[in-house]
mmCIF file of C-alpha atoms in Angstrom:
data_model
loop_
_atom_site.group_PDB
_atom_site.id
_atom_site.type_symbol
_atom_site.label_atom_id
_atom_site.label_comp_id
_atom_site.label_asym_id
_atom_site.label_seq_id
_atom_site.Cartn_x
_atom_site.Cartn_y
_atom_site.Cartn_z
ATOM 1 C CA MET W 1 0.000 0.000 0.000
ATOM 2 C CA GLU W 2 1.321 3.413 -0.961
ATOM 3 C CA HIS W 3 2.194 5.563 2.062
ATOM 4 C CA TYR W 4 3.526 9.163 2.031
ATOM 5 C CA TYR W 5 2.982 12.745 3.238
ATOM 6 C CA LEU W 6 1.699 15.641 1.151
ATOM 7 C CA TYR W 7 2.080 19.384 1.719
ATOM 8 C CA THR W 8 -0.432 21.720 0.064
ATOM 9 C CA PHE W 9 -0.247 25.504 -0.250
ATOM 10 C CA GLU W 10 -2.276 28.629 -0.897
ATOM 11 C CA SER W 11 -0.087 29.546 -3.856
ATOM 12 C CA THR W 12 2.180 28.002 -6.453
ATOM 13 C CA HIS W 13 4.980 30.160 -5.036
ATOM 14 C CA GLY W 14 4.620 28.368 -1.681
ATOM 15 C CA ALA W 15 4.858 24.946 -3.290
ATOM 16 C CA ILE W 16 7.975 25.869 -5.273
ATOM 17 C CA ALA W 17 9.613 27.448 -2.195
ATOM 18 C CA ALA W 18 8.907 24.339 -0.114
ATOM 19 C CA GLN W 19 10.304 22.002 -2.751
ATOM 20 C CA LYS W 20 13.486 24.112 -2.937
ATOM 21 C CA LEU W 21 13.773 24.061 0.864
ATOM 22 C CA LEU W 22 13.372 20.289 1.142
ATOM 23 C CA LYS W 23 14.972 18.883 -2.020
ATOM 24 C CA ASP W 24 18.596 18.954 -0.778
ATOM 25 C CA ARG W 25 17.717 16.982 2.362
ATOM 26 C CA MET W 26 15.215 14.435 1.057
ATOM 27 C CA GLN W 27 13.135 13.362 -1.885
ATOM 28 C CA ALA W 28 10.623 16.184 -2.283
ATOM 29 C CA THR W 29 8.527 15.841 -5.411
ATOM 30 C CA ILE W 30 6.147 18.359 -6.939
ATOM 31 C CA MET W 31 2.839 16.738 -7.925
ATOM 32 C CA PRO W 32 -0.765 17.776 -8.584
ATOM 33 C CA VAL W 33 -2.980 18.103 -5.519
ATOM 34 C CA LEU W 34 -5.152 15.021 -5.097
ATOM 35 C CA ARG W 35 -8.775 15.522 -6.173
ATOM 36 C CA GLU W 36 -9.971 14.564 -2.698
ATOM 37 C CA ILE W 37 -8.073 17.474 -1.142
ATOM 38 C CA ASN W 38 -9.395 20.996 -1.588
ATOM 39 C CA ALA W 39 -6.482 23.421 -1.909
ATOM 40 C CA SER W 40 -6.110 26.894 -3.386
ATOM 41 C CA CYS W 41 -3.024 25.932 -5.342
ATOM 42 C CA GLY W 42 -3.053 23.087 -7.852
ATOM 43 C CA ILE W 43 0.355 21.677 -6.921
ATOM 44 C CA SER W 44 1.672 19.993 -3.800
ATOM 45 C CA VAL W 45 4.922 18.555 -2.459
ATOM 46 C CA ARG W 46 5.158 14.829 -1.754
ATOM 47 C CA ILE W 47 7.493 13.577 0.978
ATOM 48 C CA PRO W 48 8.374 9.936 1.680
ATOM 49 C CA VAL W 49 7.546 8.521 5.105
ATOM 50 C CA GLU W 50 11.174 8.587 6.241
ATOM 51 C CA GLY W 51 11.364 12.355 5.573
ATOM 52 C CA TYR W 52 8.273 13.295 7.606
ATOM 53 C CA GLU W 53 9.800 14.555 10.876
ATOM 54 C CA GLU W 54 12.666 16.454 9.284
ATOM 55 C CA SER W 55 10.408 17.991 6.640
ATOM 56 C CA LEU W 56 7.898 19.180 9.226
ATOM 57 C CA GLN W 57 10.616 20.811 11.320
ATOM 58 C CA LEU W 58 12.097 22.529 8.258
ATOM 59 C CA MET W 59 8.693 23.721 7.087
ATOM 60 C CA GLN W 60 7.681 25.100 10.489
ATOM 61 C CA ASP W 61 11.042 26.851 10.955
ATOM 62 C CA ASN W 62 11.505 28.255 7.450
ATOM 63 C CA MET W 63 8.253 28.613 5.511
ATOM 64 C CA GLU W 64 6.639 32.039 5.651
ATOM 65 C CA GLY W 65 3.439 31.114 3.821
ATOM 66 C CA ASP W 66 0.611 28.858 4.929
ATOM 67 C CA PHE W 67 0.617 25.142 4.250
ATOM 68 C CA SER W 68 -1.410 22.067 5.106
ATOM 69 C CA LEU W 69 -0.040 18.578 5.703
ATOM 70 C CA TYR W 70 -1.740 15.296 4.848
ATOM 71 C CA HIS W 71 -0.880 11.669 5.488
ATOM 72 C CA ILE W 72 -1.781 9.440 2.540
ATOM 73 C CA GLU W 73 -2.057 5.685 2.978
ATOM 74 C CA GLY W 74 -3.655 3.923 0.056
ATOM 75 C CA LYS W 75 -6.987 5.690 -0.452
ATOM 76 C CA GLU W 76 -7.140 7.016 3.123
ATOM 77 C CA ILE W 77 -6.295 10.715 3.523
ATOM 78 C CA THR W 78 -5.760 12.211 6.980
ATOM 79 C CA CYS W 79 -5.285 15.949 7.487
ATOM 80 C CA LEU W 80 -2.553 16.510 10.088
ATOM 81 C CA ILE W 81 -2.191 20.292 9.818
ATOM 82 C CA LYS W 82 -4.649 22.756 8.265
ATOM 83 C CA GLU W 83 -3.320 26.128 7.097
ATOM 84 C CA GLU W 84 -5.074 28.149 9.793
ATOM 85 C CA GLU W 85 -4.059 25.769 12.624
ATOM 86 C CA LYS W 86 -0.314 26.452 12.571
#
């Protein structure tokens, strides 16, 4: 079963900035936002399971814009952080 984390953003700029921030430390892949997730921006950043904790710390310490974080396991989607909750 496929298992990963997905960051979504209010703007394309946020997604690109996050991918630049994370790409030197882990596999951070730009991908379309899943249909089941409602997000302002059409792109997201996918992080493998092993990069979760480090990515979250980097995002919270360095990202100026809002983001949401989802855990994806097969067809199950769990919202871990909503933009306004940070």
